[in-house]
Amino acid sequence: MRELPASARPREKLLQRGADALADAELLALLLRTGLRGQPVLSFAQQLLQRFGGLAGLLQATPAQLAGIKGLGPAKRAELLAVFELARRALAEPMRQRPVLDHPQAVADLLRLQLADRAHEVFAVLFLDAQHRLLALEELFRGTLDQASVYPREVALRALQHGAASVILAHNHPSGVAEPSAADTALTRQLQAALALLDIRVLDHFVVTRAGCTSMAARGLL
């Protein structure tokens, strides 16, 4: 980045004007530090963002996906994965200390970070204690999600193992359509009935897309 004027270099710009003054590619360039031969680091950072469809997509990149990119050695991959995990933990931390229901936007942000850019459907569960604080967030099922592929017994078993008093369900729609389907409603009711036998409440079921999250409870579908 030496070819840039000092005031335009990401590090100097951040220190002088704050992190919010930097574009996504500039922030990523600070983590990468170096580009490829013949490709400056800012260009390399922009290429990564384009490859993964933006920052949210990059934050969900797997170790295997990062390993396939020329210029990302073990050290850079480890740093990126550490930053991604820190972002997820930072979003989850308030919900571990105070009731999840006090932080609906934090729940939506965490679910979008976790699920929004997946190319396939993923079913996740937030397990909560009696005070509605977050115990764990787990991805339990993948693929085409319906009543035949999401097993209430497995959800119930994980809830018992966590000592959960209630749960929030979530799954993504790779199509980008955030509207709950009839199958989503049927699946939710099946899980409600199964978990009710164990005195475990289903508080909500979120449909997640890149554009946002739709609460089935808010729609009156629970």
PDB file of C-alpha atoms in Angstrom:
ATOM      1  CA  MET A   1       0.000   0.000   0.000  1.00  0.00           C
ATOM      2  CA  ARG A   2       3.036   2.230  -0.193  1.00  0.00           C
ATOM      3  CA  GLU A   3       1.871   3.468  -3.581  1.00  0.00           C
ATOM      4  CA  LEU A   4      -1.035   5.254  -1.848  1.00  0.00           C
ATOM      5  CA  PRO A   5      -0.728   8.685  -0.206  1.00  0.00           C
ATOM      6  CA  ALA A   6      -0.242   8.321   3.539  1.00  0.00           C
ATOM      7  CA  SER A   7      -3.712   9.744   4.288  1.00  0.00           C
ATOM      8  CA  ALA A   8      -5.334   7.132   2.029  1.00  0.00           C
ATOM      9  CA  ARG A   9      -3.575   4.095   3.483  1.00  0.00           C
ATOM     10  CA  PRO A  10      -6.011   1.988   5.524  1.00  0.00           C
ATOM     11  CA  ARG A  11      -3.916   1.872   8.704  1.00  0.00           C
ATOM     12  CA  GLU A  12      -3.261   5.606   8.792  1.00  0.00           C
ATOM     13  CA  LYS A  13      -6.852   6.330   7.776  1.00  0.00           C
ATOM     14  CA  LEU A  14      -8.170   4.156  10.594  1.00  0.00           C
ATOM     15  CA  LEU A  15      -5.933   5.749  13.214  1.00  0.00           C
ATOM     16  CA  GLN A  16      -6.780   9.262  12.101  1.00  0.00           C
ATOM     17  CA  ARG A  17     -10.483   8.942  11.286  1.00  0.00           C
ATOM     18  CA  GLY A  18     -11.691   5.786  13.004  1.00  0.00           C
ATOM     19  CA  ALA A  19     -12.592   2.318  11.743  1.00  0.00           C
ATOM     20  CA  ASP A  20     -15.997   3.392  10.424  1.00  0.00           C
ATOM     21  CA  ALA A  21     -14.239   5.568   7.835  1.00  0.00           C
ATOM     22  CA  LEU A  22     -12.855   2.474   6.093  1.00  0.00           C
ATOM     23  CA  ALA A  23     -14.598   0.444   3.419  1.00  0.00           C
ATOM     24  CA  ASP A  24     -14.940  -3.327   3.857  1.00  0.00           C
ATOM     25  CA  ALA A  25     -12.035  -3.976   1.484  1.00  0.00           C
ATOM     26  CA  GLU A  26      -9.788  -1.583   3.416  1.00  0.00           C
ATOM     27  CA  LEU A  27     -10.549  -3.283   6.741  1.00  0.00           C
ATOM     28  CA  LEU A  28      -9.908  -6.671   5.207  1.00  0.00           C
ATOM     29  CA  ALA A  29      -6.654  -5.416   3.672  1.00  0.00           C
ATOM     30  CA  LEU A  30      -5.421  -4.525   7.161  1.00  0.00           C
ATOM     31  CA  LEU A  31      -5.886  -8.137   8.206  1.00  0.00           C
ATOM     32  CA  LEU A  32      -4.309  -9.563   5.059  1.00  0.00           C
ATOM     33  CA  ARG A  33      -1.362  -7.118   5.157  1.00  0.00           C
ATOM     34  CA  THR A  34       0.081  -8.319   1.832  1.00  0.00           C
ATOM     35  CA  GLY A  35      -1.372  -9.137  -1.558  1.00  0.00           C
ATOM     36  CA  LEU A  36      -0.085 -11.340  -4.331  1.00  0.00           C
ATOM     37  CA  ARG A  37       2.748 -10.721  -6.742  1.00  0.00           C
ATOM     38  CA  GLY A  38       1.415  -8.116  -9.148  1.00  0.00           C
ATOM     39  CA  GLN A  39      -1.773  -7.636  -7.115  1.00  0.00           C
ATOM     40  CA  PRO A  40      -1.849  -5.038  -4.317  1.00  0.00           C
ATOM     41  CA  VAL A  41      -3.464  -6.050  -1.062  1.00  0.00           C
ATOM     42  CA  LEU A  42      -6.477  -3.770  -1.562  1.00  0.00           C
ATOM     43  CA  SER A  43      -7.201  -5.431  -4.882  1.00  0.00           C
ATOM     44  CA  PHE A  44      -6.763  -8.852  -3.300  1.00  0.00           C
ATOM     45  CA  ALA A  45      -9.163  -7.924  -0.493  1.00  0.00           C
ATOM     46  CA  GLN A  46     -11.766  -6.714  -2.988  1.00  0.00           C
ATOM     47  CA  GLN A  47     -11.389  -9.935  -4.957  1.00  0.00           C
ATOM     48  CA  LEU A  48     -12.062 -11.985  -1.817  1.00  0.00           C
ATOM     49  CA  LEU A  49     -15.195 -10.002  -1.040  1.00  0.00           C
ATOM     50  CA  GLN A  50     -16.478 -10.473  -4.571  1.00  0.00           C
ATOM     51  CA  ARG A  51     -15.756 -14.185  -4.492  1.00  0.00           C
ATOM     52  CA  PHE A  52     -17.823 -14.682  -1.328  1.00  0.00           C
ATOM     53  CA  GLY A  53     -20.561 -12.219  -2.203  1.00  0.00           C
ATOM     54  CA  GLY A  54     -19.570  -9.576   0.311  1.00  0.00           C
ATOM     55  CA  LEU A  55     -18.468  -9.365   3.912  1.00  0.00           C
ATOM     56  CA  ALA A  56     -21.305 -11.497   5.311  1.00  0.00           C
ATOM     57  CA  GLY A  57     -20.467 -14.303   2.918  1.00  0.00           C
ATOM     58  CA  LEU A  58     -16.772 -14.121   3.771  1.00  0.00           C
ATOM     59  CA  LEU A  59     -17.575 -14.273   7.490  1.00  0.00           C
ATOM     60  CA  GLN A  60     -19.223 -17.640   6.860  1.00  0.00           C
ATOM     61  CA  ALA A  61     -16.353 -19.085   4.836  1.00  0.00           C
ATOM     62  CA  THR A  62     -15.167 -22.484   5.987  1.00  0.00           C
ATOM     63  CA  PRO A  63     -11.513 -23.406   6.546  1.00  0.00           C
ATOM     64  CA  ALA A  64     -11.666 -25.578   3.436  1.00  0.00           C
ATOM     65  CA  GLN A  65     -12.981 -22.714   1.310  1.00  0.00           C
ATOM     66  CA  LEU A  66     -10.241 -20.373   2.511  1.00  0.00           C
ATOM     67  CA  ALA A  67      -7.574 -23.031   1.978  1.00  0.00           C
ATOM     68  CA  GLY A  68      -8.451 -23.124  -1.710  1.00  0.00           C
ATOM     69  CA  ILE A  69      -7.556 -19.478  -2.275  1.00  0.00           C
ATOM     70  CA  LYS A  70      -4.125 -18.620  -3.612  1.00  0.00           C
ATOM     71  CA  GLY A  71      -2.395 -16.148  -1.324  1.00  0.00           C
ATOM     72  CA  LEU A  72      -4.089 -17.271   1.901  1.00  0.00           C
ATOM     73  CA  GLY A  73      -1.468 -19.249   3.754  1.00  0.00           C
ATOM     74  CA  PRO A  74      -2.038 -20.930   7.125  1.00  0.00           C
ATOM     75  CA  ALA A  75      -1.246 -17.784   9.119  1.00  0.00           C
ATOM     76  CA  LYS A  76      -3.669 -15.555   7.197  1.00  0.00           C
ATOM     77  CA  ARG A  77      -6.387 -18.203   7.262  1.00  0.00           C
ATOM     78  CA  ALA A  78      -5.999 -18.611  11.003  1.00  0.00           C
ATOM     79  CA  GLU A  79      -6.255 -14.857  11.565  1.00  0.00           C
ATOM     80  CA  LEU A  80      -9.369 -14.538   9.410  1.00  0.00           C
ATOM     81  CA  LEU A  81     -11.076 -17.489  11.087  1.00  0.00           C
ATOM     82  CA  ALA A  82     -10.226 -16.057  14.509  1.00  0.00           C
ATOM     83  CA  VAL A  83     -11.787 -12.705  13.571  1.00  0.00           C
ATOM     84  CA  PHE A  84     -14.899 -14.459  12.233  1.00  0.00           C
ATOM     85  CA  GLU A  85     -15.322 -16.379  15.483  1.00  0.00           C
ATOM     86  CA  LEU A  86     -14.764 -13.245  17.567  1.00  0.00           C
ATOM     87  CA  ALA A  87     -17.581 -11.538  15.647  1.00  0.00           C
ATOM     88  CA  ARG A  88     -19.968 -14.410  16.392  1.00  0.00           C
ATOM     89  CA  ARG A  89     -18.998 -14.498  20.065  1.00  0.00           C
ATOM     90  CA  ALA A  90     -19.372 -10.731  20.409  1.00  0.00           C
ATOM     91  CA  LEU A  91     -22.945 -10.951  19.102  1.00  0.00           C
ATOM     92  CA  ALA A  92     -23.775 -13.872  21.395  1.00  0.00           C
ATOM     93  CA  GLU A  93     -22.215 -12.429  24.562  1.00  0.00           C
ATOM     94  CA  PRO A  94     -25.060 -10.041  25.588  1.00  0.00           C
ATOM     95  CA  MET A  95     -27.564 -12.866  25.183  1.00  0.00           C
ATOM     96  CA  ARG A  96     -25.581 -15.126  27.519  1.00  0.00           C
ATOM     97  CA  GLN A  97     -25.747 -12.472  30.242  1.00  0.00           C
ATOM     98  CA  ARG A  98     -29.286 -11.141  29.819  1.00  0.00           C
ATOM     99  CA  PRO A  99     -32.568 -12.521  28.416  1.00  0.00           C
ATOM    100  CA  VAL A 100     -32.501 -13.176  24.683  1.00  0.00           C
ATOM    101  CA  LEU A 101     -35.947 -11.595  24.429  1.00  0.00           C
ATOM    102  CA  ASP A 102     -34.407  -8.287  25.522  1.00  0.00           C
ATOM    103  CA  HIS A 103     -32.209  -8.353  22.412  1.00  0.00           C
ATOM    104  CA  PRO A 104     -34.359  -9.246  19.386  1.00  0.00           C
ATOM    105  CA  GLN A 105     -32.077  -7.366  17.001  1.00  0.00           C
ATOM    106  CA  ALA A 106     -29.005  -9.104  18.401  1.00  0.00           C
ATOM    107  CA  VAL A 107     -30.732 -12.454  17.830  1.00  0.00           C
ATOM    108  CA  ALA A 108     -31.506 -11.484  14.235  1.00  0.00           C
ATOM    109  CA  ASP A 109     -27.949 -10.230  13.650  1.00  0.00           C
ATOM    110  CA  LEU A 110     -26.433 -13.417  15.060  1.00  0.00           C
ATOM    111  CA  LEU A 111     -28.696 -15.623  12.955  1.00  0.00           C
ATOM    112  CA  ARG A 112     -27.967 -13.654   9.796  1.00  0.00           C
ATOM    113  CA  LEU A 113     -24.232 -13.952  10.423  1.00  0.00           C
ATOM    114  CA  GLN A 114     -24.589 -17.668  11.069  1.00  0.00           C
ATOM    115  CA  LEU A 115     -27.038 -18.660   8.332  1.00  0.00           C
ATOM    116  CA  ALA A 116     -27.912 -15.989   5.795  1.00  0.00           C
ATOM    117  CA  ASP A 117     -25.362 -16.729   3.092  1.00  0.00           C
ATOM    118  CA  ARG A 118     -25.462 -20.513   3.153  1.00  0.00           C
ATOM    119  CA  ALA A 119     -26.000 -22.070  -0.248  1.00  0.00           C
ATOM    120  CA  HIS A 120     -28.068 -24.870   1.296  1.00  0.00           C
ATOM    121  CA  GLU A 121     -30.744 -24.927   3.960  1.00  0.00           C
ATOM    122  CA  VAL A 122     -29.557 -25.147   7.558  1.00  0.00           C
ATOM    123  CA  PHE A 123     -31.714 -25.674  10.644  1.00  0.00           C
ATOM    124  CA  ALA A 124     -30.355 -24.208  13.877  1.00  0.00           C
ATOM    125  CA  VAL A 125     -31.570 -24.020  17.462  1.00  0.00           C
ATOM    126  CA  LEU A 126     -30.862 -21.475  20.178  1.00  0.00           C
ATOM    127  CA  PHE A 127     -31.077 -23.257  23.535  1.00  0.00           C
ATOM    128  CA  LEU A 128     -32.129 -20.996  26.422  1.00  0.00           C
ATOM    129  CA  ASP A 129     -32.201 -21.324  30.207  1.00  0.00           C
ATOM    130  CA  ALA A 130     -35.169 -20.546  32.456  1.00  0.00           C
ATOM    131  CA  GLN A 131     -34.288 -16.823  32.335  1.00  0.00           C
ATOM    132  CA  HIS A 132     -34.214 -16.914  28.514  1.00  0.00           C
ATOM    133  CA  ARG A 133     -30.435 -16.503  28.418  1.00  0.00           C
ATOM    134  CA  LEU A 134     -28.492 -18.168  25.648  1.00  0.00           C
ATOM    135  CA  LEU A 135     -26.901 -21.500  26.507  1.00  0.00           C
ATOM    136  CA  ALA A 136     -25.842 -22.542  23.026  1.00  0.00           C
ATOM    137  CA  LEU A 137     -26.507 -22.083  19.325  1.00  0.00           C
ATOM    138  CA  GLU A 138     -26.209 -25.273  17.293  1.00  0.00           C
ATOM    139  CA  GLU A 139     -26.745 -26.190  13.658  1.00  0.00           C
ATOM    140  CA  LEU A 140     -28.534 -29.531  13.757  1.00  0.00           C
ATOM    141  CA  PHE A 141     -29.723 -30.329  10.245  1.00  0.00           C
ATOM    142  CA  ARG A 142     -28.727 -29.470   6.677  1.00  0.00           C
ATOM    143  CA  GLY A 143     -30.222 -30.002   3.250  1.00  0.00           C
ATOM    144  CA  THR A 144     -33.853 -29.798   2.202  1.00  0.00           C
ATOM    145  CA  LEU A 145     -35.685 -29.137   5.454  1.00  0.00           C
ATOM    146  CA  ASP A 146     -39.139 -30.570   6.080  1.00  0.00           C
ATOM    147  CA  GLN A 147     -40.908 -32.700   8.654  1.00  0.00           C
ATOM    148  CA  ALA A 148     -39.136 -35.791   7.357  1.00  0.00           C
ATOM    149  CA  SER A 149     -35.592 -34.418   7.648  1.00  0.00           C
ATOM    150  CA  VAL A 150     -35.758 -32.492  10.948  1.00  0.00           C
ATOM    151  CA  TYR A 151     -35.958 -34.948  13.824  1.00  0.00           C
ATOM    152  CA  PRO A 152     -37.800 -33.765  16.964  1.00  0.00           C
ATOM    153  CA  ARG A 153     -36.055 -36.494  18.973  1.00  0.00           C
ATOM    154  CA  GLU A 154     -32.638 -34.986  18.163  1.00  0.00           C
ATOM    155  CA  VAL A 155     -33.802 -31.453  19.029  1.00  0.00           C
ATOM    156  CA  ALA A 156     -35.258 -32.728  22.302  1.00  0.00           C
ATOM    157  CA  LEU A 157     -32.100 -34.681  23.147  1.00  0.00           C
ATOM    158  CA  ARG A 158     -29.863 -31.646  22.624  1.00  0.00           C
ATOM    159  CA  ALA A 159     -32.246 -29.490  24.669  1.00  0.00           C
ATOM    160  CA  LEU A 160     -32.070 -31.955  27.566  1.00  0.00           C
ATOM    161  CA  GLN A 161     -28.285 -32.161  27.315  1.00  0.00           C
ATOM    162  CA  HIS A 162     -28.064 -28.365  27.561  1.00  0.00           C
ATOM    163  CA  GLY A 163     -30.642 -28.217  30.358  1.00  0.00           C
ATOM    164  CA  ALA A 164     -32.704 -25.848  28.205  1.00  0.00           C
ATOM    165  CA  ALA A 165     -36.077 -24.540  29.381  1.00  0.00           C
ATOM    166  CA  SER A 166     -36.979 -23.083  25.982  1.00  0.00           C
ATOM    167  CA  VAL A 167     -35.679 -22.834  22.440  1.00  0.00           C
ATOM    168  CA  ILE A 168     -35.731 -20.532  19.444  1.00  0.00           C
ATOM    169  CA  LEU A 169     -35.721 -22.292  16.089  1.00  0.00           C
ATOM    170  CA  ALA A 170     -34.174 -20.858  12.932  1.00  0.00           C
ATOM    171  CA  HIS A 171     -33.519 -21.856   9.360  1.00  0.00           C
ATOM    172  CA  ASN A 172     -32.424 -20.061   6.224  1.00  0.00           C
ATOM    173  CA  HIS A 173     -34.065 -19.698   2.828  1.00  0.00           C
ATOM    174  CA  PRO A 174     -31.274 -19.664   0.209  1.00  0.00           C
ATOM    175  CA  SER A 175     -33.856 -18.367  -2.294  1.00  0.00           C
ATOM    176  CA  GLY A 176     -33.843 -15.047  -0.455  1.00  0.00           C
ATOM    177  CA  VAL A 177     -37.584 -15.198   0.250  1.00  0.00           C
ATOM    178  CA  ALA A 178     -38.086 -14.562   3.969  1.00  0.00           C
ATOM    179  CA  GLU A 179     -41.741 -15.597   4.056  1.00  0.00           C
ATOM    180  CA  PRO A 180     -42.483 -18.715   6.152  1.00  0.00           C
ATOM    181  CA  SER A 181     -43.942 -21.516   4.083  1.00  0.00           C
ATOM    182  CA  ALA A 182     -46.761 -23.891   4.982  1.00  0.00           C
ATOM    183  CA  ALA A 183     -44.099 -26.556   5.534  1.00  0.00           C
ATOM    184  CA  ASP A 184     -42.282 -24.231   7.964  1.00  0.00           C
ATOM    185  CA  THR A 185     -45.487 -23.789   9.961  1.00  0.00           C
ATOM    186  CA  ALA A 186     -46.182 -27.527  10.015  1.00  0.00           C
ATOM    187  CA  LEU A 187     -42.623 -28.289  11.131  1.00  0.00           C
ATOM    188  CA  THR A 188     -42.814 -25.688  13.902  1.00  0.00           C
ATOM    189  CA  ARG A 189     -46.033 -27.149  15.263  1.00  0.00           C
ATOM    190  CA  GLN A 190     -44.582 -30.649  15.186  1.00  0.00           C
ATOM    191  CA  LEU A 191     -41.570 -29.496  17.200  1.00  0.00           C
ATOM    192  CA  GLN A 192     -43.773 -27.536  19.605  1.00  0.00           C
ATOM    193  CA  ALA A 193     -45.834 -30.634  20.329  1.00  0.00           C
ATOM    194  CA  ALA A 194     -42.783 -32.855  20.816  1.00  0.00           C
ATOM    195  CA  LEU A 195     -40.941 -30.424  23.087  1.00  0.00           C
ATOM    196  CA  ALA A 196     -44.057 -29.618  25.110  1.00  0.00           C
ATOM    197  CA  LEU A 197     -43.996 -33.214  26.379  1.00  0.00           C
ATOM    198  CA  LEU A 198     -40.696 -32.295  28.056  1.00  0.00           C
ATOM    199  CA  ASP A 199     -41.971 -28.924  29.285  1.00  0.00           C
ATOM    200  CA  ILE A 200     -39.682 -27.104  26.834  1.00  0.00           C
ATOM    201  CA  ARG A 201     -41.225 -24.091  25.113  1.00  0.00           C
ATOM    202  CA  VAL A 202     -40.658 -22.989  21.515  1.00  0.00           C
ATOM    203  CA  LEU A 203     -40.481 -19.198  21.789  1.00  0.00           C
ATOM    204  CA  ASP A 204     -40.021 -18.387  18.100  1.00  0.00           C
ATOM    205  CA  HIS A 205     -38.959 -19.661  14.719  1.00  0.00           C
ATOM    206  CA  PHE A 206     -36.961 -17.327  12.485  1.00  0.00           C
ATOM    207  CA  VAL A 207     -36.705 -17.544   8.709  1.00  0.00           C
ATOM    208  CA  VAL A 208     -33.327 -16.086   7.761  1.00  0.00           C
ATOM    209  CA  THR A 209     -32.171 -14.484   4.508  1.00  0.00           C
ATOM    210  CA  ARG A 210     -29.429 -12.044   3.618  1.00  0.00           C
ATOM    211  CA  ALA A 211     -32.016  -9.232   3.624  1.00  0.00           C
ATOM    212  CA  GLY A 212     -33.265  -9.978   7.119  1.00  0.00           C
ATOM    213  CA  CYS A 213     -35.109 -12.310   9.474  1.00  0.00           C
ATOM    214  CA  THR A 214     -38.819 -13.006   9.744  1.00  0.00           C
ATOM    215  CA  SER A 215     -40.224 -13.957  13.152  1.00  0.00           C
ATOM    216  CA  MET A 216     -43.017 -16.517  12.968  1.00  0.00           C
ATOM    217  CA  ALA A 217     -44.108 -15.519  16.470  1.00  0.00           C
ATOM    218  CA  ALA A 218     -44.537 -11.929  15.307  1.00  0.00           C
ATOM    219  CA  ARG A 219     -46.648 -13.232  12.422  1.00  0.00           C
ATOM    220  CA  GLY A 220     -48.901 -15.113  14.815  1.00  0.00           C
ATOM    221  CA  LEU A 221     -47.836 -18.495  13.401  1.00  0.00           C
ATOM    222  CA  LEU A 222     -46.819 -20.079  16.724  1.00  0.00           C
TER     223      LEU A 222
END
